[in-house]
Each structure stands twice: as C-alpha cells, then as structure tokens.
Coordinates of C-alpha atoms (C1' of nucleotides) in Angstrom, one line a residue:
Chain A
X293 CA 44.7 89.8 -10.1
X294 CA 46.8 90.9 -7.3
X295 CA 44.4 89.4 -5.0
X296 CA 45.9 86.3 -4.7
X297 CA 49.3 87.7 -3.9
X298 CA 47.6 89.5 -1.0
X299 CA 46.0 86.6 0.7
X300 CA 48.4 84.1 0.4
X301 CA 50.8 86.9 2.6
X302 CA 48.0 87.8 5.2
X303 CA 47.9 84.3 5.5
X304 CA 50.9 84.2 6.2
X305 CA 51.5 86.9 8.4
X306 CA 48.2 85.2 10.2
X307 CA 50.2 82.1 10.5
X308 CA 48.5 79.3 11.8
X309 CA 45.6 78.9 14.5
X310 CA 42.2 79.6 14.1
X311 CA 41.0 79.6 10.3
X312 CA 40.9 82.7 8.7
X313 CA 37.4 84.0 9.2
X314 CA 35.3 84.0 6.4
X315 CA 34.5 88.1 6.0
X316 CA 38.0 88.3 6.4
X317 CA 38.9 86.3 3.1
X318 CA 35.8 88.0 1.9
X319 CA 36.9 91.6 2.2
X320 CA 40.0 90.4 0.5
X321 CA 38.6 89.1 -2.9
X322 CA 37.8 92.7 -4.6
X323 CA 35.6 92.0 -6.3
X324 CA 36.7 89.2 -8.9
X325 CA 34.0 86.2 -9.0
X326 CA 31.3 89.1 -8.8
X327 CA 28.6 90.4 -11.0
X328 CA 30.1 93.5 -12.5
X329 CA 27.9 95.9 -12.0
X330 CA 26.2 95.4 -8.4
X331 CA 23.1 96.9 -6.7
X332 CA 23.5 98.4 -2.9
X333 CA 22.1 95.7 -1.7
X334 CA 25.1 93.4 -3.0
X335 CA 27.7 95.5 -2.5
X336 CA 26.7 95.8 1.5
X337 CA 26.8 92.2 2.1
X338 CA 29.9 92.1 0.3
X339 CA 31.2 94.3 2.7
X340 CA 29.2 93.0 5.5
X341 CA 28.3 96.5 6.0
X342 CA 24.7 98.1 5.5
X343 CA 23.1 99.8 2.7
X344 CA 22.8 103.0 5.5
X345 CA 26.3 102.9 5.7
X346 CA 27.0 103.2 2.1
X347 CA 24.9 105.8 1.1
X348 CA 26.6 107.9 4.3
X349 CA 30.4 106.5 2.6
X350 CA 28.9 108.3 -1.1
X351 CA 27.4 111.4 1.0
X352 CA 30.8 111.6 2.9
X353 CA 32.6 111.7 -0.6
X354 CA 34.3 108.7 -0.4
X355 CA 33.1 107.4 -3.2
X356 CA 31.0 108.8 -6.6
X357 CA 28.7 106.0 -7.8
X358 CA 26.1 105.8 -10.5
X359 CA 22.6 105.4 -11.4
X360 CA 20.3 103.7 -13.4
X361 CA 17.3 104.5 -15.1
X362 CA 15.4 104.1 -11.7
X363 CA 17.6 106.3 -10.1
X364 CA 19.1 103.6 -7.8
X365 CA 22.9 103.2 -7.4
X366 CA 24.9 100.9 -9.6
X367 CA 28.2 100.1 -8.7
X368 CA 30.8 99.7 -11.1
X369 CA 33.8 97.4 -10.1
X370 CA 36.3 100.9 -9.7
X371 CA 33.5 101.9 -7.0
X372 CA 33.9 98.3 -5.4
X373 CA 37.4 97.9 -5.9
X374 CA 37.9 101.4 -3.6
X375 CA 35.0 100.9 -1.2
X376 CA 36.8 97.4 -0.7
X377 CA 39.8 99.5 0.1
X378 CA 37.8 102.0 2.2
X379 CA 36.3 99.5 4.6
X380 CA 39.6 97.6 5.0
X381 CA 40.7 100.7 6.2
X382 CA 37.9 101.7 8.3
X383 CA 38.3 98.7 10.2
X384 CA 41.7 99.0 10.5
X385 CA 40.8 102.1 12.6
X386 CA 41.5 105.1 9.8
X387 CA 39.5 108.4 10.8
X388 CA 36.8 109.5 8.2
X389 CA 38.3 112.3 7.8
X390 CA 41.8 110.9 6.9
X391 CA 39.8 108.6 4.6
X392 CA 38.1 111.8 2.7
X393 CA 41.9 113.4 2.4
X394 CA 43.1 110.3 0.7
X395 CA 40.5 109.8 -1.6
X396 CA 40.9 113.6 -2.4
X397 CA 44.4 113.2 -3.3
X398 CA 43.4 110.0 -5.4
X399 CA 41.1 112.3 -6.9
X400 CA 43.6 114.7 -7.6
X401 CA 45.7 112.9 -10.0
X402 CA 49.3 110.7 -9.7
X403 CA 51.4 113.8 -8.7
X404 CA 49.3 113.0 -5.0
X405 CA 51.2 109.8 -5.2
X406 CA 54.1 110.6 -2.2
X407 CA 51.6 112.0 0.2
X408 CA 49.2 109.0 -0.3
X409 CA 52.2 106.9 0.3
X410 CA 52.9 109.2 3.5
X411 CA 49.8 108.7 4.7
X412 CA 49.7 105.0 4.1
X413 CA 53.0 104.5 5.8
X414 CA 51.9 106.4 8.6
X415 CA 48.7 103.9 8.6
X416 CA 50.9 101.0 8.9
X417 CA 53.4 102.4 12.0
X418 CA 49.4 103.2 13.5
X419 CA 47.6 99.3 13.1
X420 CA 51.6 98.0 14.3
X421 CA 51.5 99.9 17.5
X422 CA 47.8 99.0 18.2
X423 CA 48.6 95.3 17.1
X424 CA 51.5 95.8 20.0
X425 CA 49.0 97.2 22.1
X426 CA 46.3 94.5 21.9
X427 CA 49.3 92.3 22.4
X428 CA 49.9 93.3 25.6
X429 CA 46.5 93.4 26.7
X430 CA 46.4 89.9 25.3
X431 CA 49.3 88.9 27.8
X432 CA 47.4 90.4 30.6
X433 CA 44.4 89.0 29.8
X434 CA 45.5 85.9 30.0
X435 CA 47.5 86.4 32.9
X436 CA 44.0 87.2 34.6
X437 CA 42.3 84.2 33.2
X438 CA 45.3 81.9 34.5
X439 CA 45.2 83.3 38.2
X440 CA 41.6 82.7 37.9
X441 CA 41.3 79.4 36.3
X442 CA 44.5 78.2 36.9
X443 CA 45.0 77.7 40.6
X444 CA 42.6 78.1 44.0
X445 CA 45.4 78.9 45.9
X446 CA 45.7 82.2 48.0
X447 CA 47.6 84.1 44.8
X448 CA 43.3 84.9 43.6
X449 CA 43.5 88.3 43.9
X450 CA 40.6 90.7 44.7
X451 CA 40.1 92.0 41.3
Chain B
X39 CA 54.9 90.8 42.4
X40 CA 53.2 88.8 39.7
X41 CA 54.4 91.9 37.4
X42 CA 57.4 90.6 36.1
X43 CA 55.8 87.0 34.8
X44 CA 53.2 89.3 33.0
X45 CA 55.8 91.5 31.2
X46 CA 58.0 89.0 30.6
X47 CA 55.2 87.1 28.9
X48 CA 54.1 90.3 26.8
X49 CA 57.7 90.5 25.8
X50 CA 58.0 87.3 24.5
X51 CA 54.8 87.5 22.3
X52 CA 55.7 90.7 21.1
X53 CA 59.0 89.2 20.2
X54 CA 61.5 91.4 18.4
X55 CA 61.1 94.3 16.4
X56 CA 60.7 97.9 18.2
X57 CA 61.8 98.0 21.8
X58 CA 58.1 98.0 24.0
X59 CA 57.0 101.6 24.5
X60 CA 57.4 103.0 27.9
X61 CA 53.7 103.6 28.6
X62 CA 53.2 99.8 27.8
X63 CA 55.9 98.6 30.3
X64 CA 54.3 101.4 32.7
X65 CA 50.9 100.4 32.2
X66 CA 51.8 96.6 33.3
X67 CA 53.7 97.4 37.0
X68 CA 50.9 98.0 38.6
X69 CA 52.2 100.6 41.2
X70 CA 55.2 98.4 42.8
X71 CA 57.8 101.8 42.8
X72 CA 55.1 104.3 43.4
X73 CA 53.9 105.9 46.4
X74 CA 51.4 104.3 48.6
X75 CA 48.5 106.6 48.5
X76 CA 48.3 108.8 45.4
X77 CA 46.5 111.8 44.4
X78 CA 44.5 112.2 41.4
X79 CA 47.1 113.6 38.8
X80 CA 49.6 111.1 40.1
X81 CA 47.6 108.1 39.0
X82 CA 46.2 110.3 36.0
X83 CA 49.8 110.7 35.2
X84 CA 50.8 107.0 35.9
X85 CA 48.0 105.5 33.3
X86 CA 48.2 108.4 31.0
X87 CA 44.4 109.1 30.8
X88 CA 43.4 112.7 32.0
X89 CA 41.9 113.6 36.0
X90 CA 38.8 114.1 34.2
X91 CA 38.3 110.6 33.2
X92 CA 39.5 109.4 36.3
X93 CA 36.4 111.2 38.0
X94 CA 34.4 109.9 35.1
X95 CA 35.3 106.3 35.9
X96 CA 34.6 106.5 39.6
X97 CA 30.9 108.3 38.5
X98 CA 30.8 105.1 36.7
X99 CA 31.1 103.1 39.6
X100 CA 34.5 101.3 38.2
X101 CA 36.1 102.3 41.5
X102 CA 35.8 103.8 44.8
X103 CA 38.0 106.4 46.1
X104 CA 38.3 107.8 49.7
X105 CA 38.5 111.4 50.3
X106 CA 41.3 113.2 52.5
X107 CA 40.2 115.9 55.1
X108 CA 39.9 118.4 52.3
X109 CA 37.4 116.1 50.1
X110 CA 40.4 115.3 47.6
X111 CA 40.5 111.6 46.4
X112 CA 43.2 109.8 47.6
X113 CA 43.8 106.5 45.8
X114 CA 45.3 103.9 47.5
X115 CA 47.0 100.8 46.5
X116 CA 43.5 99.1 45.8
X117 CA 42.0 101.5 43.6
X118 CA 45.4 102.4 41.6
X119 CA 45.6 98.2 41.1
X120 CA 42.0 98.2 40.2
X121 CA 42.4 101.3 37.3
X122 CA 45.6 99.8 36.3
X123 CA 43.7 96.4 35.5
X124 CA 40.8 98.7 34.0
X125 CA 42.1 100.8 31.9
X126 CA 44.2 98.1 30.5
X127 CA 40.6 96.3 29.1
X128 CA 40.0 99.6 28.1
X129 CA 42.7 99.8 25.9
X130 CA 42.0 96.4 24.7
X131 CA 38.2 97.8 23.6
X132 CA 36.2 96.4 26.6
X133 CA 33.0 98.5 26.8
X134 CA 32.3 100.6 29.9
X135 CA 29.2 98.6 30.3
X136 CA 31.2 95.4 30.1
X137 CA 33.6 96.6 32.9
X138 CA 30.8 98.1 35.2
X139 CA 29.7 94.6 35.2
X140 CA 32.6 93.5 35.6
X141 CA 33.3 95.4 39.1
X142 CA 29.8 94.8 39.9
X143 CA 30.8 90.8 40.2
X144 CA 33.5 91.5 41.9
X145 CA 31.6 93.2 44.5
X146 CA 29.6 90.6 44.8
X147 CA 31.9 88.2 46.4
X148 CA 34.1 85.3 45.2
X149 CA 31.1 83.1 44.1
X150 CA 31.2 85.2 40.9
X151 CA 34.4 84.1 39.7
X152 CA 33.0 81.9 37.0
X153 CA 31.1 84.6 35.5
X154 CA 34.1 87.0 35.7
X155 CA 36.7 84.2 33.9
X156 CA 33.6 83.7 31.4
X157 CA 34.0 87.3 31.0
X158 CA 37.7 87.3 30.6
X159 CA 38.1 84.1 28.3
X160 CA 35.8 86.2 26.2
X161 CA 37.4 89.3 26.0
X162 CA 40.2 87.0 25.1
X163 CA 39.0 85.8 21.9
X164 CA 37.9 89.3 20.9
X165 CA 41.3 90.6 21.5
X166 CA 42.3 87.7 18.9
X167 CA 40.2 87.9 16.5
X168 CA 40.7 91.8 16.8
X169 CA 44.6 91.4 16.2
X170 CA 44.0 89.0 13.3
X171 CA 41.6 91.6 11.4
X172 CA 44.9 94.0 12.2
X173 CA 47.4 91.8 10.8
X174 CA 45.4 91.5 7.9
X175 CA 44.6 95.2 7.3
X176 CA 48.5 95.2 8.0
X177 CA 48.9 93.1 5.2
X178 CA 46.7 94.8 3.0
X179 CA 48.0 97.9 4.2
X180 CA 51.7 97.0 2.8
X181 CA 50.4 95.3 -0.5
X182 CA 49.0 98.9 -1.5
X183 CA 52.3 100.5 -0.2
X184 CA 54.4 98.5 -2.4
X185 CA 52.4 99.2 -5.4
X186 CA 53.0 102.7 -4.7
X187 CA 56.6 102.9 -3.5
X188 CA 57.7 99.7 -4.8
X189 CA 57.4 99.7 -8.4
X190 CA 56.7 102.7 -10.7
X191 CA 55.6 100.3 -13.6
X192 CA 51.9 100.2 -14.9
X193 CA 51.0 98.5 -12.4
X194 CA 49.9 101.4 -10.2
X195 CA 46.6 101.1 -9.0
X196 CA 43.9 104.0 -9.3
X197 CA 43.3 104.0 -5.8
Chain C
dG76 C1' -5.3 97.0 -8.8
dT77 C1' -3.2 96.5 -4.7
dT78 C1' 0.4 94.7 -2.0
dT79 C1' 5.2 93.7 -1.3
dG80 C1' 9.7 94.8 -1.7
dC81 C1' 13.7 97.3 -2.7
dG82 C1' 15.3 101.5 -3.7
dT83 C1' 15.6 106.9 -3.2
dT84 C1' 16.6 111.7 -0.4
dC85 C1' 16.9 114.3 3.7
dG86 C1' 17.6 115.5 8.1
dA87 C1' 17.5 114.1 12.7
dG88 C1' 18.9 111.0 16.5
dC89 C1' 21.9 108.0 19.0
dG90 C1' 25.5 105.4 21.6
dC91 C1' 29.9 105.7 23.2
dG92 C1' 33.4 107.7 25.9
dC93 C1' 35.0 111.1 27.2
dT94 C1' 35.8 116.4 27.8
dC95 C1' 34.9 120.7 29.4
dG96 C1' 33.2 124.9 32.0
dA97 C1' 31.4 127.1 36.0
dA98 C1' 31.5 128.0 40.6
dG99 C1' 33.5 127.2 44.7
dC100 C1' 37.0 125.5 48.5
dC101 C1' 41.5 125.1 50.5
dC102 C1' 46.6 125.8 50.9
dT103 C1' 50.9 128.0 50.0
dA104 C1' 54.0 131.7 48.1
dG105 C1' 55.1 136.3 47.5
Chain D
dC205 C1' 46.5 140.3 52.0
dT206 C1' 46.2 138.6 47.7
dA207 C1' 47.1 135.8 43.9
dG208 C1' 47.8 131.3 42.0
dG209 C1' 47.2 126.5 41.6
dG210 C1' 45.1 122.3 42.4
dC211 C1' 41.3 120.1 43.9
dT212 C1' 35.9 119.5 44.4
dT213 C1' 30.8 118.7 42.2
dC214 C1' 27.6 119.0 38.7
dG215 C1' 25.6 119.0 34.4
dA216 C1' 26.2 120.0 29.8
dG217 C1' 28.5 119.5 25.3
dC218 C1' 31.2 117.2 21.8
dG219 C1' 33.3 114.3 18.1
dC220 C1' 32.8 110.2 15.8
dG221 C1' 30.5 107.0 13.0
dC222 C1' 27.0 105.5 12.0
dT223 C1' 21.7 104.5 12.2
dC224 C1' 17.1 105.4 11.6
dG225 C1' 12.5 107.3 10.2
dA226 C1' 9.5 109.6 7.1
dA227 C1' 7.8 110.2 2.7
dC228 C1' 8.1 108.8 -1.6
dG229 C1' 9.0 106.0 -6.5
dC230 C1' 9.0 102.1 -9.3
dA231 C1' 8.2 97.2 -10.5
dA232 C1' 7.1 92.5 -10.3
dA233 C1' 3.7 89.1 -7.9
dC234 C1' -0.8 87.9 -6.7

DNA sequence: GTTTGCGTTCGAGCGCGCTCGAAGCCCTAG
DNA sequence: CTAGGGCTTCGAGCGCGCTCGAACGCAAAC
C-alpha cells in the first residue's frame, strides 16, 4: 500500500503544529481497512462528502459505478480508490472540467500517460502559487491582528 | 509605513524557493508610490481586479468613493487602503458577506474592535487550516506524479 | 400491512462572485 | 464638427459546483 508512503511525507511536509485533522488523514487512507464493496452512503462519509454529490461526480462522468440487484450503487474499491483521488483534487481547487479531461485520458488507455502527467504537473505549480498566496494573506492577516491586539497606541489604524 | 514589516514578514514565511510574484509584493504596499487620488482603472490596475468589480464592491457597501465634478469616482488614499486590505481577504477566501460585516464594524466606531480581531483571528485559522489541506493535496499531488514520471515499473497506477 | 428508511432518477434551483450590455454623459484629438 | 475613449448607472446574465425536491422502489421492523 502506497498509502503509508504518502502520509508519512504530507506529514512531513505539514511539519509540526496543529495535529493533522482527522478527514485529512481520512481522505488519505484509500480505502484499505474498508469494506470492499461500499454502499453511497459509506462512500460519502468516507469522503465527508454527500450522497447528492456523488451521484452529480457519476452523472458528471467522473466515475462509472455499479449496481446491485436493487439497482443501488455499489462501489468497488477501483471506484473508491479514484473518487478518493477525485475529491483530493477537488479540494485542492481542480475545475470539473479539468477533472472530466483527466479521467478521459485515464479512460483512454497508458499512451494518455504524458498529458496526465502535464496536467498534474501543472496542478502542482497551481496549489504552490495559491499555498504562496494564502501565505501572504496569512502574513497580513496577522499583521492586522497584531496592530489590533497588540498595542493601544496611536499606530490602530482606521480599518 | 508599516509596509515593509509586513512584506518582510511574508518573505520570511514564504522562505526560499521562487522569487515572490510581483502582484503579491504589489498587493502588500498599499499605495505608498502612487498618486494621491486615483481614478477607477488606476486602482483597478493597481489590485489587478477589473473596474467592474470595483463598482461591484462599492454597490456592496465595502467602500465609499467620492465623485469628481463629472460624477467619476475618485479614490483617495482611504478607499485605495481600504480595497488594498479587502481584496487581500478576498484573496485569502473571506466571503463578501464576511467583509460587509466587516466594514459595517468599522463604521461603527472603535468600540467594535473586539468583534473585528474576533473576526480576524478567525480568518486566521481558516487560512491555516486552508494551507495545510494545500500542502497535503501538494503532497498527494507529487506521490501520483512520481508514479507516473518517476518509475515506469508495474507500479503504475490505473488512475 | 403499514411505516420507516435508504436508495433510485430527473430536472430544476441556488448561492456566490462577479461580468456584461445598454444607454448616456463628458472631454479631447483630428 | 465628429469620432473615440473613458467614465456613469442600472439591471440582467453567467459559470461553477453543488443541492434539493418530487415521485417512486424495495426491504426490514413493528
């Protein structure tokens, strides 16, 4: 399980405080100490997402997903293994529609392999200048809170 | 000018890699070099968001703006310090309705300044845990990329 | 046997933050 | 004198990503 690998370096890209929230660590796990096949309902709080969401994700054609005798979803751990994957990205701030591409090309066999790699690199040069940007807005933040909180002098400024 | 502190602070947590964007260091010296009253594309041009939204904000009631004898806003150094400081929260993922309160305790006279640092200290922890779910996406982000680009063993992943 | 609960499909609606277009005013350049 | 450019107000429209409601199916619990 590669899973492992890829906590222990967010953790320590995190580095130290604050514990790492529990969806986070969640989000991370694909899907190994899980029952195999899972119903909606599982998968979403998995995912800490809602079942509305998911059926939107499968009508979106992110995902192709199963059903039973019932006719209710079953998801296989390839589904959750790439809905994991699809969420992460989501949050990260990935467009739908950048999202539908990929999959596409994942869809489309290894010879896709370059572009997906493109577009991942490309993803990563995106959440590193928004990680700058929040950064900065951190900074400034906190700047705000000091001349604020930090003196009573005649420095408070109007805003 | 408190400017410098702040952008010296935001350069030392961004720390190394990548020199700071322009529109960053821009974004943080809040009108020092620029002229004293500005029109709307000036200050449009000097936070990089369009005239359109600058007309948007002050129908928001983010910011007043006087007019000059031919009903054109003119921004002075207030205003331009105010939408510096705004836009900046924007950036950071403030909601408009947030910052409409936000101006609306300012209004209100000094006797709000709990309430705003309330505000701000919690905007500050969003802003962390925001850049922590970044670093991890980051992290996850790189994982997939080296399965792709870093080995061409069987290791490669279906997705 | 009826209620409760979880699932289904489909299409419509919504909240957010802009973004744009129309119609008009004023100034300056050619 | 006219054309162009930049500004004004106002209201409408849009793109995104969900989010929801209606009408229905099936199954286990009471």
């Amino acid at each position: 399980m590669a899973t492992d690998d890829l906590m222990t370096r967010a953790l320590d890209a995190l580095g130290d405080d604050a514990p790492l929230s529990v969806e986070a660590i969640h989000s991370l796990t694909d899907a190994a100490h899980v029952p195999e096949p899972m119903t909606i309902a599982e998968v979403a709080d998995l995912l800490d997402i809602s079942p509305h969401t998911l059926r939107y994700y499968e009508r979106a054609g992110l995902v192709e997903v199963a059903r039973d005798g019932y006719g209710h979803r079953v998801y296989d751990a390839a589904a959750v293994r790439r809905l994991v994957f699809l969420t992460r990205m989501r949050l990260s701030g990935m467009p739908m529609r950048d999202l539908q591409h990929y999959v596409a090309l994942v869809d489309a066999g290894t010879e896709t392999v370059p572009e997906r790699l493109d577009m991942l690199l490309e993803h990563r040069d995106t959440i590193r200048r928004r990680i700058r940007e929040l950064t900065l807005s951190l900074a400034a933040t906190e700047y705000k809170i000091a001349t604020y909180g930090g003196s009573t002098g005649p420095d408070v400024q109007d805003l």
